[in-house]
Short mmCIF file of C-alpha atoms in Angstrom, two decimals:
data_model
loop_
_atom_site.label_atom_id
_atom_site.label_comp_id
_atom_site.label_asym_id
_atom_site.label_seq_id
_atom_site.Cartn_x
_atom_site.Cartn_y
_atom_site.Cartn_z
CA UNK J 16 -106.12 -42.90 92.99
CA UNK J 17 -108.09 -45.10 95.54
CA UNK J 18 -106.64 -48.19 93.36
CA UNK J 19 -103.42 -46.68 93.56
CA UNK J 20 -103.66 -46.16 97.81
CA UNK J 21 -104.84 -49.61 98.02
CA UNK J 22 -102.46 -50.90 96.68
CA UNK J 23 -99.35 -49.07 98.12
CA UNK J 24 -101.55 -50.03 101.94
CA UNK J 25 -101.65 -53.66 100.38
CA UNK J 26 -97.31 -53.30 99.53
CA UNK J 27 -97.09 -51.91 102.85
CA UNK J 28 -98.72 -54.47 104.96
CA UNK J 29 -97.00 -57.72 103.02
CA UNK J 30 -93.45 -55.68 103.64
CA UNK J 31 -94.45 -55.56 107.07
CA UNK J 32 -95.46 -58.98 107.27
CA UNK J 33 -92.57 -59.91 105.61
CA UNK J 34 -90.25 -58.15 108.03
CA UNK J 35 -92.12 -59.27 111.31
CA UNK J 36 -91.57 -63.86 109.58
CA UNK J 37 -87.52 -62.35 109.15
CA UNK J 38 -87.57 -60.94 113.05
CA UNK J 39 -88.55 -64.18 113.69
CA UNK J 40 -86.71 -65.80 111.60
CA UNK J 41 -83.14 -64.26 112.82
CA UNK J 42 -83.78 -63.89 116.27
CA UNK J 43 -84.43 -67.64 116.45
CA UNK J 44 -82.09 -69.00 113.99
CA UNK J 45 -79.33 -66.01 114.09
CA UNK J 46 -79.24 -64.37 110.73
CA UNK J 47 -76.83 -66.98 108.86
CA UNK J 48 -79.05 -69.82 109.48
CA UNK J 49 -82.53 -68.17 108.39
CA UNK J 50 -83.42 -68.80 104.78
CA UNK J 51 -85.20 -66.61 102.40
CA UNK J 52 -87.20 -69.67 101.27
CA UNK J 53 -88.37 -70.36 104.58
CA UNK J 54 -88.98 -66.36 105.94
CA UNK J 55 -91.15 -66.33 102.44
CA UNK J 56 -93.29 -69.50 103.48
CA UNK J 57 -93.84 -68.13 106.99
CA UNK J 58 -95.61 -65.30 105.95
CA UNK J 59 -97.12 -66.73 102.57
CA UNK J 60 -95.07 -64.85 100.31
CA UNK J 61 -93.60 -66.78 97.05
CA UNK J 62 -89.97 -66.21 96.66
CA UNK J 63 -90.27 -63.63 93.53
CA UNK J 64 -92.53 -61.54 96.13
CA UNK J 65 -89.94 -61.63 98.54
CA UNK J 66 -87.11 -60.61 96.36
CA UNK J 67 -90.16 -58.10 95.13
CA UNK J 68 -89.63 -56.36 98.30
CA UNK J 69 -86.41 -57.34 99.51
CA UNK J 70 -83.74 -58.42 96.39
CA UNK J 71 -81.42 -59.99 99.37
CA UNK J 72 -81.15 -61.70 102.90
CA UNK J 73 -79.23 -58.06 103.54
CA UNK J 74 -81.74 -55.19 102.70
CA UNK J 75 -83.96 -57.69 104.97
CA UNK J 76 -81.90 -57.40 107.80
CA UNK J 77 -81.12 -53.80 107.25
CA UNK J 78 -85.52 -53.58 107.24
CA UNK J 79 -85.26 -55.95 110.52
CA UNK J 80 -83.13 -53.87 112.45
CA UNK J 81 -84.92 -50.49 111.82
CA UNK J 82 -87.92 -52.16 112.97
CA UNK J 83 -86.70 -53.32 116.02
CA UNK J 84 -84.76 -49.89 116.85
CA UNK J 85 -88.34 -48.23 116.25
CA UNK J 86 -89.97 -50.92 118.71
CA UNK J 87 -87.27 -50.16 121.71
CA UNK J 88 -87.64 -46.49 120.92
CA UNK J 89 -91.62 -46.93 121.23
CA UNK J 90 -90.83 -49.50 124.15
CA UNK J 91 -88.55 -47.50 125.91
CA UNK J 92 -87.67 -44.42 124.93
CA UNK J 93 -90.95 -42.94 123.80
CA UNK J 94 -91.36 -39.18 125.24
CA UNK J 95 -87.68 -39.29 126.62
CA UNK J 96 -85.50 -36.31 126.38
CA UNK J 97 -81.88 -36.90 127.52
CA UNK J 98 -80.97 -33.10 127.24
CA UNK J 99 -83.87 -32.45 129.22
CA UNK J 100 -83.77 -35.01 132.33
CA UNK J 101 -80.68 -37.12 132.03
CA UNK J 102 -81.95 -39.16 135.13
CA UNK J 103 -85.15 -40.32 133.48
CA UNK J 104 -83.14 -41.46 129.68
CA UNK J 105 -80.46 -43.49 132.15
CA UNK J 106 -83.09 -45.29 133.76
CA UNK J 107 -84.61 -46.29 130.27
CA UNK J 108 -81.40 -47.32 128.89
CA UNK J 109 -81.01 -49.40 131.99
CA UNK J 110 -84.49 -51.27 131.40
CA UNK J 111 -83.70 -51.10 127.70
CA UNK J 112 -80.61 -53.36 129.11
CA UNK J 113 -82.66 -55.66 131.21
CA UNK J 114 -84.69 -56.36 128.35
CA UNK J 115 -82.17 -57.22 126.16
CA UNK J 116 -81.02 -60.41 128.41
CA UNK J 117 -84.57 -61.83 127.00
CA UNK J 118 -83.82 -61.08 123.25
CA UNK J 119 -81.10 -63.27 122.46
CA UNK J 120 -81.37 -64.14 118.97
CA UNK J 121 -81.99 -60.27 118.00
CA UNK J 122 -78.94 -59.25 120.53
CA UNK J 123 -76.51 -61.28 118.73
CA UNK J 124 -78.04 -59.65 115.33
CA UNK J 125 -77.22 -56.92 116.53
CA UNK J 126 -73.47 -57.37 117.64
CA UNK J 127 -72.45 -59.39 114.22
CA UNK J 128 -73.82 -56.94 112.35
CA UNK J 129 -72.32 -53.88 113.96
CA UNK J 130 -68.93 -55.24 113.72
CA UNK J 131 -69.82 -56.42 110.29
CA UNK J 132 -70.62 -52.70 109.21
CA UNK J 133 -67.67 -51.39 110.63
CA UNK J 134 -66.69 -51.88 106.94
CA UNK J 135 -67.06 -49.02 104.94
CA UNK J 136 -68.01 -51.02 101.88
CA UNK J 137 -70.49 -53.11 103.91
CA UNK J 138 -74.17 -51.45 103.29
CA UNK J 139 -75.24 -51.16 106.15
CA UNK J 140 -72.31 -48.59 107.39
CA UNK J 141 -73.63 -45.31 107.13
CA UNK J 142 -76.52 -46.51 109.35
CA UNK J 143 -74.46 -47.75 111.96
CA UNK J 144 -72.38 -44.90 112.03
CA UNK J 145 -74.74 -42.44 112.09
CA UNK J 146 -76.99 -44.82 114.81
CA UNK J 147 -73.71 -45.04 117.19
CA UNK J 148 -73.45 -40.90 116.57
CA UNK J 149 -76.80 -40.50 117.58
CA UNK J 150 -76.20 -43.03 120.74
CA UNK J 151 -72.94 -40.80 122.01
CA UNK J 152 -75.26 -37.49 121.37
CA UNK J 153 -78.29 -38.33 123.56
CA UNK J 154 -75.62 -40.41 126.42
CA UNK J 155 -73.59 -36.52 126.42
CA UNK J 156 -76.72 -34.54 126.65
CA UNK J 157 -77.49 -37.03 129.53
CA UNK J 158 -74.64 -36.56 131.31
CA UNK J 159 -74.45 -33.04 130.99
CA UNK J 160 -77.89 -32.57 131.74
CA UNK J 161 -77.02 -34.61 135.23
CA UNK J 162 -74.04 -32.51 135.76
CA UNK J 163 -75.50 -28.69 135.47
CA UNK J 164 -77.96 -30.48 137.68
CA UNK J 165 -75.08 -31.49 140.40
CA UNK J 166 -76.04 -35.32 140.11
CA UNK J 167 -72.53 -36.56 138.77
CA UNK J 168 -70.34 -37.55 141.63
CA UNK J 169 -67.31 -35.21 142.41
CA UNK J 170 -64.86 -37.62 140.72
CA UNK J 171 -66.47 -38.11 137.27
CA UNK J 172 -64.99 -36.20 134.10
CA UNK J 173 -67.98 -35.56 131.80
CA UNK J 174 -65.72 -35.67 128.21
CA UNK J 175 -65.86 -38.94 127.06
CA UNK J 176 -68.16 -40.70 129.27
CA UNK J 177 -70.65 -41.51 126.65
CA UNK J 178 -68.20 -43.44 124.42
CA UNK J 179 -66.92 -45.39 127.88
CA UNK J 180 -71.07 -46.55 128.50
CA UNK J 181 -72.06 -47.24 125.48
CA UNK J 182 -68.84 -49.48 124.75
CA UNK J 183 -69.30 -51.68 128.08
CA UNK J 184 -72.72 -52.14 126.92
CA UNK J 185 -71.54 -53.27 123.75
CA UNK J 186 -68.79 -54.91 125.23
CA UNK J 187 -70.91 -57.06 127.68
CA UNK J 188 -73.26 -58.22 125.26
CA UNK J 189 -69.81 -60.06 123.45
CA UNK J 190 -69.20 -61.97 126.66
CA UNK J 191 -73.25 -62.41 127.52
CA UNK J 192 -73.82 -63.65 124.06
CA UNK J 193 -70.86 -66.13 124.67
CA UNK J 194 -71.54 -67.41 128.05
CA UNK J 195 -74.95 -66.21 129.47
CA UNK J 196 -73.84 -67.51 133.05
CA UNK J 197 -70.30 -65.20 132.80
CA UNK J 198 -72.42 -61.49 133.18
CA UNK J 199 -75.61 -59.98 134.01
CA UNK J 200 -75.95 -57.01 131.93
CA UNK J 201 -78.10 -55.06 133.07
CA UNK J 202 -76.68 -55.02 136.95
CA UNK J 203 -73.18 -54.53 135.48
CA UNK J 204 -74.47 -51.42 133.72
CA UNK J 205 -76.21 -50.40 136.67
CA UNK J 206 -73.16 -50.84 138.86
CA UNK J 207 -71.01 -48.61 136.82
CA UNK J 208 -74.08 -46.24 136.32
CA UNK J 209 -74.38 -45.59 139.61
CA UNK J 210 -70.71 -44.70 140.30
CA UNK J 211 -71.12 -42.25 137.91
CA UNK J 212 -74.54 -40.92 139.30
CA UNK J 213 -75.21 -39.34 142.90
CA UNK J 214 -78.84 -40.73 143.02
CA UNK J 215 -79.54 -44.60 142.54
CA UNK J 216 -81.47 -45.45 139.56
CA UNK J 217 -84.88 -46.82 140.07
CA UNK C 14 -36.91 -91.41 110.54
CA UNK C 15 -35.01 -88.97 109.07
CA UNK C 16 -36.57 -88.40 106.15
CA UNK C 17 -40.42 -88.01 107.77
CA UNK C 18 -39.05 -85.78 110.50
CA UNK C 19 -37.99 -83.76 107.21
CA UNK C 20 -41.52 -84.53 105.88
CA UNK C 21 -42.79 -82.73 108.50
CA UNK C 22 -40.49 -79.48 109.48
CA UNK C 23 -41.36 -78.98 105.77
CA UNK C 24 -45.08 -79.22 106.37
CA UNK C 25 -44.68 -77.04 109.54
CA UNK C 26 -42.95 -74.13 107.00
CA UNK C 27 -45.52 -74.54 104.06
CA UNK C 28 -48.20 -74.31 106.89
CA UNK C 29 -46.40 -70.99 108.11
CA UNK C 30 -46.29 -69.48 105.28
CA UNK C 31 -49.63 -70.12 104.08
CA UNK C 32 -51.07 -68.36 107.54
CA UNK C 33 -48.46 -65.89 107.55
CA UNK C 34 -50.47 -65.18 103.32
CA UNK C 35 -53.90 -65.32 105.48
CA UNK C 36 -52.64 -62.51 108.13
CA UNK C 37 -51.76 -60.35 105.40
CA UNK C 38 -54.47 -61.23 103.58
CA UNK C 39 -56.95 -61.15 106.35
CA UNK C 40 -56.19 -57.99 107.93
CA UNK C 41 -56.00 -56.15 104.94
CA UNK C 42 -59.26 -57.01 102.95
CA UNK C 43 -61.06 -58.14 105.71
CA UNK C 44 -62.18 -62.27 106.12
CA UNK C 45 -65.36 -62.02 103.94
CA UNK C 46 -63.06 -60.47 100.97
CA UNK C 47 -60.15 -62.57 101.33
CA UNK C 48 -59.79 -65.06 98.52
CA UNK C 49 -58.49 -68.70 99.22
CA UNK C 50 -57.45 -68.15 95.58
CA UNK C 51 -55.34 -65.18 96.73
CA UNK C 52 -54.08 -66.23 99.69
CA UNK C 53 -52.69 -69.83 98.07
CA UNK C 54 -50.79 -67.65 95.05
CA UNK C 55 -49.82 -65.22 98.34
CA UNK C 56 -47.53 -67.93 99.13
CA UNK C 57 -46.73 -70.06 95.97
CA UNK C 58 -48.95 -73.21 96.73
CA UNK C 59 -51.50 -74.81 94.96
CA UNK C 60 -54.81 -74.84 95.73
CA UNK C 61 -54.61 -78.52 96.66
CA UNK C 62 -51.77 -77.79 98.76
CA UNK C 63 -53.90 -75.16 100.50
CA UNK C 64 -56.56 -77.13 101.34
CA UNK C 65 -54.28 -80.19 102.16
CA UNK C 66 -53.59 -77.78 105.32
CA UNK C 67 -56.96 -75.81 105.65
CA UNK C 68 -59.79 -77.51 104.18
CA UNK C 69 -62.20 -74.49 104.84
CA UNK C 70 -61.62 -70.40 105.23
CA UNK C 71 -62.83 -70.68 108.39
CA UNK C 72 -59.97 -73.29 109.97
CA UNK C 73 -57.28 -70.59 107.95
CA UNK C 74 -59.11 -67.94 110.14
CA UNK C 75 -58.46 -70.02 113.56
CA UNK C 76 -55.64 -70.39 112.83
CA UNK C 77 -54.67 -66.66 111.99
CA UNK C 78 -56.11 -65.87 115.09
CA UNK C 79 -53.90 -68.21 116.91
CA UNK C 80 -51.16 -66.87 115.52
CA UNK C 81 -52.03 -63.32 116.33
CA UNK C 82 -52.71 -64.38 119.65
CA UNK C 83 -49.22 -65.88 120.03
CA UNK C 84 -47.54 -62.82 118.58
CA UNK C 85 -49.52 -60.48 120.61
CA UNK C 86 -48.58 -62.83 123.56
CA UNK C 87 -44.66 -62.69 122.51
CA UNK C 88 -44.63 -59.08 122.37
CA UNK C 89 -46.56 -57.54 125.06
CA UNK C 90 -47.10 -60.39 128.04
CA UNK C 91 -44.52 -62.38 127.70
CA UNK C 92 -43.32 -63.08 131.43
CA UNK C 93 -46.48 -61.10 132.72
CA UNK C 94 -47.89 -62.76 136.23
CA UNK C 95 -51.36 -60.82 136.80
CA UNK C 96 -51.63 -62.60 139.86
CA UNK C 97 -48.10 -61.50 141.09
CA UNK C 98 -47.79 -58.02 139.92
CA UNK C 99 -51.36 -56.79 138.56
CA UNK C 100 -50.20 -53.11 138.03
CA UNK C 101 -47.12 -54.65 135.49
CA UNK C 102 -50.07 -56.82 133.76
CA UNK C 103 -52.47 -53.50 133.51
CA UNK C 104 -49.56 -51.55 131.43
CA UNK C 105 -49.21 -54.30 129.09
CA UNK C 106 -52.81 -54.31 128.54
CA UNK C 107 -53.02 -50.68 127.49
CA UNK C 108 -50.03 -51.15 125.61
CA UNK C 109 -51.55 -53.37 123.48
CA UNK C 110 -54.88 -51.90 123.32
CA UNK C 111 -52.41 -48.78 122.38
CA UNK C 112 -51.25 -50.89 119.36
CA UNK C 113 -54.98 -52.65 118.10
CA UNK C 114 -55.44 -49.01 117.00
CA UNK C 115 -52.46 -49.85 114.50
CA UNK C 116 -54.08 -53.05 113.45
CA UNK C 117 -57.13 -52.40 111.93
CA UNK C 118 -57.88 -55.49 109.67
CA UNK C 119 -56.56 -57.75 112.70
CA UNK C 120 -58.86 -55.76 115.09
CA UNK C 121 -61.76 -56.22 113.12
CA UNK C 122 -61.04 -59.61 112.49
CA UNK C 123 -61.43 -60.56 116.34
CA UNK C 124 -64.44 -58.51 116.96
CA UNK C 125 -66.86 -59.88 113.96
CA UNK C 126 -65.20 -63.85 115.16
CA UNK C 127 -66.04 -62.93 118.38
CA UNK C 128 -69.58 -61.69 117.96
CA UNK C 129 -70.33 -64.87 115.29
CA UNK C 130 -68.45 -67.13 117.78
CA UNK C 131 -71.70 -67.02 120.27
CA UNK C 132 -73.53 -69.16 117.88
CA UNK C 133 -72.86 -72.62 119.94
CA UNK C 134 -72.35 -74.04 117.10
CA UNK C 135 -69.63 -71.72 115.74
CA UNK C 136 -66.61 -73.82 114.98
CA UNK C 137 -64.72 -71.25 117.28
CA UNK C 138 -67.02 -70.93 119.96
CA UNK C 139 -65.53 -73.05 122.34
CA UNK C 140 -62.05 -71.14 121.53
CA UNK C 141 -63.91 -68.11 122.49
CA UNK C 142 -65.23 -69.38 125.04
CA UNK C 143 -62.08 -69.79 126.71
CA UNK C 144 -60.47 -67.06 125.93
CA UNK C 145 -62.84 -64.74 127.54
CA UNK C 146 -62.88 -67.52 130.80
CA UNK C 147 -59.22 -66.62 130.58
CA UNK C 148 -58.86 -62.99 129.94
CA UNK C 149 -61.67 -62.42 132.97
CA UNK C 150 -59.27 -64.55 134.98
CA UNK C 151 -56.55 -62.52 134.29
CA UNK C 152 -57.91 -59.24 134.93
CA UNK C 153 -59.65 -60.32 138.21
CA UNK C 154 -55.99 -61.84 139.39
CA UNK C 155 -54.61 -58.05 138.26
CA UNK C 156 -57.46 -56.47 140.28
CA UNK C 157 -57.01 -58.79 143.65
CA UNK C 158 -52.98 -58.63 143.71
CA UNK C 159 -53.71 -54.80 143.37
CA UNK C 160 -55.83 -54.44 146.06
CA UNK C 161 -53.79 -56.79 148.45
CA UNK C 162 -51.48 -54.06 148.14
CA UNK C 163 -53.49 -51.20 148.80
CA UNK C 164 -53.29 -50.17 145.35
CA UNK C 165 -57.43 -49.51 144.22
CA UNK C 166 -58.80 -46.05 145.14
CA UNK C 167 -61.43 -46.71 148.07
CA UNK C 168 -64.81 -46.72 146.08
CA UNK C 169 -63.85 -49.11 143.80
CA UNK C 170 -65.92 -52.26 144.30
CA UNK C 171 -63.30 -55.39 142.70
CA UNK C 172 -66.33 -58.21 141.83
CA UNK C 173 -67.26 -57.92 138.21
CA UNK C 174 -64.51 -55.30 137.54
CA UNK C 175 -62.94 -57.29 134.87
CA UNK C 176 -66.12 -58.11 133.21
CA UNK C 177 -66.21 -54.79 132.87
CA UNK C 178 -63.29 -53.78 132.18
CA UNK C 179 -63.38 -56.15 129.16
CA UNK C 180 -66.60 -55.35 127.74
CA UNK C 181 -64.64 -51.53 127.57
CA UNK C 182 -62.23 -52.93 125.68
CA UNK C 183 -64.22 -54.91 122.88
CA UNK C 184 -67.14 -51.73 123.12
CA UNK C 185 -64.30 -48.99 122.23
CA UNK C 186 -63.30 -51.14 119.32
CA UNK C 187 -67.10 -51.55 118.02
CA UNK C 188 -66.79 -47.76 117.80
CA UNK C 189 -63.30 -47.17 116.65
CA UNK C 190 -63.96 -49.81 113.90
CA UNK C 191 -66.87 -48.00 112.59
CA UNK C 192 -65.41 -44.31 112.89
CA UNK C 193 -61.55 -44.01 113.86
CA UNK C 194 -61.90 -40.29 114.92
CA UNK C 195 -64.54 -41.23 117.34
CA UNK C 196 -62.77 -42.55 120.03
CA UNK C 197 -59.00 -43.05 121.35
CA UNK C 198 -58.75 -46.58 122.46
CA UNK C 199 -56.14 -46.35 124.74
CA UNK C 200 -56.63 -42.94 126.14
CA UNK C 201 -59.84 -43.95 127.21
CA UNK C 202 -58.72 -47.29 128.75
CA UNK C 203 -56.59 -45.39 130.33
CA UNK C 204 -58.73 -43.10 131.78
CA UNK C 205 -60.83 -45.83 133.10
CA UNK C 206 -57.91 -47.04 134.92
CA UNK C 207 -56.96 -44.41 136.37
CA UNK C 208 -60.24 -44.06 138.01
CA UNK C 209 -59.80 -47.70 139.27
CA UNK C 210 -56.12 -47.78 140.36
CA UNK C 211 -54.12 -45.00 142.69
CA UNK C 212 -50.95 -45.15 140.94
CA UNK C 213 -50.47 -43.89 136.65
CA UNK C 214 -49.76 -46.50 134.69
CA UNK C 215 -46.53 -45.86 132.59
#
């Protein structure tokens, strides 16, 4: 049994390995241009223990991503609560944001591959379905949190509000990620954020 | 003379018809699924012939897009003036936001380009480029000729508006591309406007 733990710890920590040379890998060279041969040399792997753990460049990304969605949750979202203080989970998504404009490489990861997905054939669908269900969830307990609290200003209309966010900061990360010069994210976001909230965001 | 202007109406048609076979063919499967195979049979040429025109799936795909972005030109901003009448240029807009949501394959099309396009050395990114350079123009002349005219409610704030109101657009689709009963497109555009500018749009 020992043997056994060992060596499922051992599995775990090359996968992990593996994963953090493919982070690299695809933030830097955008996931098209990273090879498999050269994500297994970074990390010391041969290429049959690479395809061991990960039989293509795809379940690697898929691995990739929910790594980096569990390092901005830890980052950035650890302890938050949007149904509880909508205030506190806006100002995280905002800094969430501002981080982003440093993370280039796994920004633009991001945006192919969530347009990619939106095919239902593609395998990394359900995730991204489910992960953009779970997005408009926490933005309307936000916002409804803010509003039973009186923070929304008298013009807003709560229903829909969460789809409207979320797409301009999906939308800005298109033109960002095309021009860097043509937006600042995070102030954009802010901007409209703080025509929807009474209180500015810190 | 005669003869080679022949030579080359005839190439204009072939070349027509063969990205009149990729819009079908594009739009329906999707670009990754779409067969050069398929799409040369689509339209009774050779495979030669096909690649006498488009050497590579990805000059078809500019081209497509071209086309689509004539056609969607032609049929809902032809005459438009942003700059002269930004209210007339804001109904064609959700118009044909109002008709992506009829266009799936086309739709998704344009958002995975767009999103691979920010690689700089995407053979479309310069195309890109542009065309958000010229879609922010447009919008921003909208959003100055309306205010000239007294025309945007008093707390909206015009710099950066059509960034934003751009990043809306391409966000809803990430959204409606992944799940179609998520959002409305339009309705939701239109909301946004209506928060922006006194007057309903038609």
């Amino acid at each position: 049994m020992t043997t056994e733990r060992g060596g499922y710890a051992k599995g775990d920590r090359r996968r992990a390995d593996i994963v953090a040379a493919a982070f690299d890998a695809f933030a830097g060279n955008g996931f098209r241009h990273a090879s498999m041969v050269q994500i297994a040399a970074a990390c010391g792997v041969s290429r049959a223990g690479l395809a061991h753990h990960f039989p293509s460049k795809e379940t690697l990304l898929a691995a990739v991503l929910a790594e980096r969605d569990r390092q901005n949750d830890a980052r950035f979202f650890a302890g938050a609560d949007p149904s509880r203080d909508g205030f506190d989970y806006l100002a995280r998504l905002v800094r969430a944001v501002e981080h982003n404009a440093t993370q280039r490489g796994i920004v633009s990861l991001f945006a192919v591959l969530s347009t990619e997905a939106s095919d239902p054939e593609h395998p990394a669908h359900a995730t991204f379905a489910a992960r953009y269900d779970g997005l408009r969830r926490d933005l309307r307990d936000a916002f409804g949190e803010l509003d039973r609290r009186g923070l929304l200003r008298d013009t807003v209309a709560v229903a829909g509000l969460e789809s409207e966010v979320i797409a301009l900061i999906d939308g800005l990360q298109v033109q960002w990620l095309l021009d860097e010069r043509s937006v600042d994210m995070g102030e954009r976001l802010r901007h409209r954020l703080g025509e929807i909230v009474r209180v500015p965001l810190p």
